[in-house]
Amino acid sequence: MGVRRIRPIIVRRAPGRPAQARVQLSHGIRPAAIGRGSVRPLKREGDEGTPLGRFPVRLVLYRADRVSRPRVGVPVRAIRADDGWCENPHDRNYNRLVRLAAQSGADSLMRKDALYDYILVLGYNDRPCIKGRGSAIFVHLAREGYTPTAGCIAFSKSDMAAVLAETRRGSSFLVMR
């Protein structure tokens, strides 16, 4: 018996809407928000684009005080009060999960809104990490009306449940134009 390949979750830019996407899941097409800068083949820090390519799901983070632990086949961890993500290309921890410090170039993952109640950390610019090539490319919850992100892929809560149901070891997102 051969190894069963897992099909990627396909993300395609929505026609006429550069900051929205249509995402192919196993049970249909779902809407999503993408970066304000649309899909970018050459992603750079701060361009607000969603990178073009195939990116594995490395880790799922969740707010244990708000939502239940997702049952997925990839590593899962509750977000802690001092968790952040380093987006400073001059910091040695660039594009990594870090503990927040007073002078760090990191953004808190413990947000007041619900956008980061679930975070799928995608394997973008991490192996190896190239300074300035972009950081913090996540799949997270969308704002009302699917307004643009800073480069992430964002779903409604019900569609995020469908994404999590499909997430297992070897899962990836294939971002296309």
CSV table of C-alpha atoms in Angstrom, one decimal:
chain,number,residue,atom,x,y,z
A,1,MET,CA,0.0,0.0,0.0
A,2,GLY,CA,1.4,3.4,-1.0
A,3,VAL,CA,1.6,6.6,1.0
A,4,ARG,CA,-1.6,8.6,0.6
A,5,ARG,CA,-0.8,12.2,-0.4
A,6,ILE,CA,-2.8,14.9,1.3
A,7,ARG,CA,-4.2,17.5,-1.2
A,8,PRO,CA,-3.4,21.1,-0.4
A,9,ILE,CA,-6.0,23.6,0.6
A,10,ILE,CA,-6.1,25.8,-2.6
A,11,VAL,CA,-6.4,29.5,-2.2
A,12,ARG,CA,-7.2,31.5,-5.4
A,13,ARG,CA,-7.7,35.3,-5.5
A,14,ALA,CA,-11.4,36.2,-6.1
A,15,PRO,CA,-12.1,37.7,-9.5
A,16,GLY,CA,-12.3,41.4,-9.3
A,17,ARG,CA,-11.5,41.4,-5.6
A,18,PRO,CA,-7.7,41.5,-5.1
A,19,ALA,CA,-7.9,41.2,-1.3
A,20,GLN,CA,-10.4,38.3,-1.2
A,21,ALA,CA,-10.0,34.7,-2.1
A,22,ARG,CA,-12.0,31.6,-2.8
A,23,VAL,CA,-10.7,28.6,-1.0
A,24,GLN,CA,-11.2,25.0,-2.1
A,25,LEU,CA,-11.9,22.7,0.8
A,26,SER,CA,-12.9,19.0,0.4
A,27,HIS,CA,-16.5,20.0,0.8
A,28,GLY,CA,-16.8,23.1,-1.3
A,29,ILE,CA,-15.6,26.6,-1.9
A,30,ARG,CA,-15.3,29.1,1.0
A,31,PRO,CA,-14.6,32.8,1.0
A,32,ALA,CA,-11.6,34.3,2.7
A,33,ALA,CA,-9.8,37.6,3.2
A,34,ILE,CA,-6.2,37.8,2.0
A,35,GLY,CA,-3.6,40.6,2.1
A,36,ARG,CA,-4.4,44.2,1.2
A,37,GLY,CA,-1.5,43.9,-1.3
A,38,SER,CA,-3.2,40.8,-2.9
A,39,VAL,CA,-1.1,37.7,-3.9
A,40,ARG,CA,2.7,38.5,-4.2
A,41,PRO,CA,5.2,36.3,-5.9
A,42,LEU,CA,8.1,38.2,-4.2
A,43,LYS,CA,6.8,38.9,-0.7
A,44,ARG,CA,8.6,41.6,1.4
A,45,GLU,CA,8.1,42.6,5.0
A,46,GLY,CA,5.3,45.3,5.2
A,47,ASP,CA,4.0,45.0,1.7
A,48,GLU,CA,0.7,43.6,3.0
A,49,GLY,CA,0.7,40.9,0.4
A,50,THR,CA,-0.1,37.2,0.7
A,51,PRO,CA,2.8,35.1,-0.6
A,52,LEU,CA,2.4,33.0,-3.7
A,53,GLY,CA,3.3,29.3,-3.1
A,54,ARG,CA,2.7,26.2,-1.1
A,55,PHE,CA,3.1,26.4,2.7
A,56,PRO,CA,2.8,23.6,5.2
A,57,VAL,CA,0.8,24.1,8.4
A,58,ARG,CA,3.5,24.0,11.2
A,59,LEU,CA,1.4,24.7,14.3
A,60,VAL,CA,-2.0,25.6,15.5
A,61,LEU,CA,-2.4,28.1,18.3
A,62,TYR,CA,-5.7,28.8,20.1
A,63,ARG,CA,-7.1,31.0,22.9
A,64,ALA,CA,-8.0,28.5,25.6
A,65,ASP,CA,-10.0,31.2,27.5
A,66,ARG,CA,-12.3,31.6,24.5
A,67,VAL,CA,-12.4,28.5,22.3
A,68,SER,CA,-11.9,24.8,22.7
A,69,ARG,CA,-8.7,23.0,21.8
A,70,PRO,CA,-8.9,22.0,18.1
A,71,ARG,CA,-8.5,18.3,17.2
A,72,VAL,CA,-5.9,18.4,14.4
A,73,GLY,CA,-3.0,16.2,13.4
A,74,VAL,CA,-0.4,18.9,13.8
A,75,PRO,CA,1.2,20.4,17.0
A,76,VAL,CA,-1.3,22.5,19.0
A,77,ARG,CA,-0.6,24.9,21.8
A,78,ALA,CA,-2.7,27.4,23.8
A,79,ILE,CA,-1.7,31.0,23.4
A,80,ARG,CA,-0.1,32.4,26.5
A,81,ALA,CA,-0.4,36.0,27.8
A,82,ASP,CA,3.2,36.7,26.9
A,83,ASP,CA,3.2,35.1,23.5
A,84,GLY,CA,4.2,37.3,20.5
A,85,TRP,CA,5.4,36.9,17.0
A,86,CYS,CA,8.6,38.8,16.0
A,87,GLU,CA,8.2,40.9,12.8
A,88,ASN,CA,11.3,42.9,13.2
A,89,PRO,CA,13.8,41.8,10.4
A,90,HIS,CA,16.7,43.1,12.4
A,91,ASP,CA,15.9,40.9,15.4
A,92,ARG,CA,17.6,37.5,15.7
A,93,ASN,CA,14.1,36.0,16.4
A,94,TYR,CA,12.6,37.3,13.2
A,95,ASN,CA,9.5,35.3,12.1
A,96,ARG,CA,9.3,33.3,15.2
A,97,LEU,CA,7.0,32.7,18.2
A,98,VAL,CA,8.6,34.7,21.1
A,99,ARG,CA,7.9,35.8,24.7
A,100,LEU,CA,7.0,39.4,24.7
A,101,ALA,CA,9.4,41.8,26.3
A,102,ALA,CA,9.2,45.6,26.8
A,103,GLN,CA,11.5,46.4,24.0
A,104,SER,CA,10.8,43.6,21.6
A,105,GLY,CA,9.8,44.0,17.9
A,106,ALA,CA,7.0,41.5,18.5
A,107,ASP,CA,3.2,41.7,18.1
A,108,SER,CA,1.1,40.2,20.9
A,109,LEU,CA,-0.9,37.1,20.0
A,110,MET,CA,-3.3,37.7,22.9
A,111,ARG,CA,-5.6,40.1,21.0
A,112,LYS,CA,-8.7,41.9,22.4
A,113,ASP,CA,-10.7,41.0,19.3
A,114,ALA,CA,-11.3,37.4,18.2
A,115,LEU,CA,-9.0,37.4,15.1
A,116,TYR,CA,-6.4,35.2,16.8
A,117,ASP,CA,-8.7,32.9,18.7
A,118,TYR,CA,-7.4,30.3,16.2
A,119,ILE,CA,-4.1,30.6,14.4
A,120,LEU,CA,-2.6,28.2,11.9
A,121,VAL,CA,1.1,29.1,11.6
A,122,LEU,CA,2.1,28.5,8.0
A,123,GLY,CA,5.7,27.5,7.0
A,124,TYR,CA,6.5,30.7,5.1
A,125,ASN,CA,10.0,32.1,5.2
A,126,ASP,CA,11.0,29.8,8.1
A,127,ARG,CA,13.4,27.1,6.8
A,128,PRO,CA,15.6,29.1,6.2
A,129,CYS,CA,14.4,32.5,7.4
A,130,ILE,CA,15.5,35.3,5.2
A,131,LYS,CA,15.5,38.7,6.9
A,132,GLY,CA,12.9,41.1,5.3
A,133,ARG,CA,11.2,38.4,3.2
A,134,GLY,CA,8.0,38.5,5.3
A,135,SER,CA,6.8,37.2,8.6
A,136,ALA,CA,3.7,36.1,10.5
A,137,ILE,CA,1.8,34.5,7.6
A,138,PHE,CA,-1.1,32.9,9.5
A,139,VAL,CA,-4.5,31.5,8.8
A,140,HIS,CA,-6.8,33.2,11.4
A,141,LEU,CA,-10.4,34.5,11.8
A,142,ALA,CA,-11.7,37.2,9.5
A,143,ARG,CA,-13.1,40.6,10.3
A,144,GLU,CA,-16.7,41.4,9.4
A,145,GLY,CA,-17.1,41.7,5.7
A,146,TYR,CA,-13.8,39.9,5.0
A,147,THR,CA,-11.8,43.1,5.1
A,148,PRO,CA,-8.1,42.8,3.9
A,149,THR,CA,-5.4,41.4,6.1
A,150,ALA,CA,-1.7,42.3,6.3
A,151,GLY,CA,-0.9,39.2,4.3
A,152,CYS,CA,-2.6,36.4,6.2
A,153,ILE,CA,-5.6,34.2,5.1
A,154,ALA,CA,-8.7,34.8,7.2
A,155,PHE,CA,-11.9,32.8,7.5
A,156,SER,CA,-15.3,33.2,9.2
A,157,LYS,CA,-15.5,31.1,12.4
A,158,SER,CA,-17.7,28.5,10.8
A,159,ASP,CA,-15.3,28.2,7.8
A,160,MET,CA,-12.4,28.0,10.2
A,161,ALA,CA,-14.0,25.0,11.8
A,162,ALA,CA,-14.1,23.4,8.3
A,163,VAL,CA,-10.4,24.2,7.8
A,164,LEU,CA,-9.5,22.8,11.2
A,165,ALA,CA,-11.5,19.6,10.4
A,166,GLU,CA,-9.2,19.1,7.3
A,167,THR,CA,-6.0,19.9,9.0
A,168,ARG,CA,-3.7,16.9,9.6
A,169,ARG,CA,0.0,16.0,9.4
A,170,GLY,CA,1.1,17.0,6.0
A,171,SER,CA,-1.6,19.7,5.4
A,172,SER,CA,-0.6,22.7,3.4
A,173,PHE,CA,-2.1,25.8,1.7
A,174,LEU,CA,-1.4,26.4,-1.9
A,175,VAL,CA,-1.8,30.1,-2.7
A,176,MET,CA,-2.4,30.9,-6.4
A,177,ARG,CA,-3.2,34.0,-8.3
